[in-house]
C-alpha positions as semicolon CSV with decimal commas, in nm:
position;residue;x (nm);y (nm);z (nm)
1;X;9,997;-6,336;8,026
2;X;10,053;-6,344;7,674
3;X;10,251;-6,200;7,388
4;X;10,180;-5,932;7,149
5;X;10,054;-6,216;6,905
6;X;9,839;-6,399;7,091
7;X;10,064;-6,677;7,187
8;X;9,915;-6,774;7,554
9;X;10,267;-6,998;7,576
10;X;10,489;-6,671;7,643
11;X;10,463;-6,576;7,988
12;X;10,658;-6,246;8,059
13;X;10,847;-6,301;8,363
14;X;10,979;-5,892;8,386
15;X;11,324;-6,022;8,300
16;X;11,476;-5,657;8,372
17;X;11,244;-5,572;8,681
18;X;11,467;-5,797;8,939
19;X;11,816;-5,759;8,779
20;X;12,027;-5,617;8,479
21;X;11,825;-5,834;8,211
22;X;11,569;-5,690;7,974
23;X;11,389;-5,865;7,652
24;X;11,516;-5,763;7,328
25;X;11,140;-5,668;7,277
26;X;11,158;-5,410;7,524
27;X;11,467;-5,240;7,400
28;X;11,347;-5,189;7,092
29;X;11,090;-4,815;7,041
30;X;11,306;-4,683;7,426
31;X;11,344;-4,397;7,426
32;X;11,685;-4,222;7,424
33;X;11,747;-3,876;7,607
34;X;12,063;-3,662;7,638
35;X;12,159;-3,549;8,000
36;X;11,987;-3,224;7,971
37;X;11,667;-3,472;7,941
38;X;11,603;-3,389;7,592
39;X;11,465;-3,690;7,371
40;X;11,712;-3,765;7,062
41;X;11,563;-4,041;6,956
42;X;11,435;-4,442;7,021
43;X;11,578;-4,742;6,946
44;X;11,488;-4,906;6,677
45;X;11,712;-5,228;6,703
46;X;12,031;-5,386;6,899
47;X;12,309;-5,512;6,726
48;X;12,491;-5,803;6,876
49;X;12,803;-6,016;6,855
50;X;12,729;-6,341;6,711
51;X;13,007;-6,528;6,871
52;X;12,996;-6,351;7,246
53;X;12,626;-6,294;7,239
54;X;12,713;-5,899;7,372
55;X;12,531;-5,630;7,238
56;X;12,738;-5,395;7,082
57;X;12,538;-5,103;6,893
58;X;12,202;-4,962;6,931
59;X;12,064;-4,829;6,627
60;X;11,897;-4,479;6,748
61;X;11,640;-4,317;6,461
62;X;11,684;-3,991;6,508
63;X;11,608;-3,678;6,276
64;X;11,347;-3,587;6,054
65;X;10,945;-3,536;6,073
66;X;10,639;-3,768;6,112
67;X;10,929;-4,071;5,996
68;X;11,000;-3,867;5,683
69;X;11,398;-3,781;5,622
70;X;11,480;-3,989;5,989
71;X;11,810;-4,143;5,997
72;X;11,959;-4,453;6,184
73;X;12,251;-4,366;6,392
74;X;12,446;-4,666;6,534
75;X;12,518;-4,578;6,889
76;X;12,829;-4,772;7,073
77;X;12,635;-4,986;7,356
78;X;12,867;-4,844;7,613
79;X;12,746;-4,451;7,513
80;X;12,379;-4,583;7,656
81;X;12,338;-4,601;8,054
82;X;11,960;-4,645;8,132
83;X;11,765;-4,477;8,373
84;X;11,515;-4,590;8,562
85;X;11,343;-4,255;8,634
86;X;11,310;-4,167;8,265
87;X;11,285;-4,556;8,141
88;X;11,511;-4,511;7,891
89;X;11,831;-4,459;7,758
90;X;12,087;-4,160;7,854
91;X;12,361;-4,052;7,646
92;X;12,673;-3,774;7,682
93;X;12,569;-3,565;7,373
94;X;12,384;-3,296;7,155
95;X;12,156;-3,316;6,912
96;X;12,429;-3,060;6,726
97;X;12,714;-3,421;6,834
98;X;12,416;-3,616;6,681
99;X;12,386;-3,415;6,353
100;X;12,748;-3,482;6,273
101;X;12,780;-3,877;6,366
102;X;12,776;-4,131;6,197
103;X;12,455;-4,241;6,005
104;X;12,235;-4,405;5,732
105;X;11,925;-4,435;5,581
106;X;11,630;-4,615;5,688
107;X;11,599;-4,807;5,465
108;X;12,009;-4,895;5,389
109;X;12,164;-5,167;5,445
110;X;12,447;-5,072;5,603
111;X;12,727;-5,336;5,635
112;X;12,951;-5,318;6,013
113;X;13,322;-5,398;5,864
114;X;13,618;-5,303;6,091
115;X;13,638;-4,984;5,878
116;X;13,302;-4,868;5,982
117;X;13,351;-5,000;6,348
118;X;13,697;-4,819;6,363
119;X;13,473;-4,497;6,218
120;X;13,183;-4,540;6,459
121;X;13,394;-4,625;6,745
122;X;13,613;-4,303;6,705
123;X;13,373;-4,052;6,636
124;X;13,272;-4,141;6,999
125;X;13,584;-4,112;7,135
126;X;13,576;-4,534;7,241
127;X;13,884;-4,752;7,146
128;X;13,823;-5,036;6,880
129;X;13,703;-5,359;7,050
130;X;13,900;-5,673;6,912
């Protein structure tokens, strides 16, 4: 098997088929439903902990039409359980919970200081992880 490039070296060995691993590759474009089984959104990128290694946001695009006026909501890891059935990503809200969280542009670069953790963190009800 090979990678999306090309590179006959990369085997994929289905990391997340046998056990609760999956390639950062495959996170990435999942989509994310709410429990009703409406699609909010995909993810567009993981956010991790440099020193721990744990991931600790999910960057959901959400909003917006044909990728015009979509925004990037960073999603707590612990909001996302995935499900098999639907391979992807369940979360406990609304597109109306969605409209008012917390957000930024595309094409921002949006800077995760303790204020915006604290921010993030508390819209979704989730104490602030020291």
């Amino acid at each position: 098997m090979t990678s999306n490039d090309g590179d006959t070296a990369y085997a994929d060995q289905n990391i997340g088929s046998g056990n609760n691993l999956i390639e950062s590759d495959r996170v990435e474009g999942t989509a994310v439903y709410n429990r009703q089984g409406d699609r909010l959104g995909t993810v567009r990128r993981f956010l991790v902990e440099k020193q721990s290694g744990k991931a600790r946001y999910a960057e959901m695009v959400f909003g917006g039409f044909l990728g015009i006026g979509e925004d990037v909501h960073p999603l707590p890891w612990d909001v996302l359980t995935y499900d098999v059935d639907k391979n992807g990503y369940v979360v406990d809200l609304t597109k109306e919970q969605l409209e008012g969280a917390p957000r930024y542009g595309m094409h921002e670069d949006r800077q995760f200081d303790d204020a915006y953790d604290r921010e993030v963190r508390g819209y979704y009800g989730l104490p602030v992880l020291v």
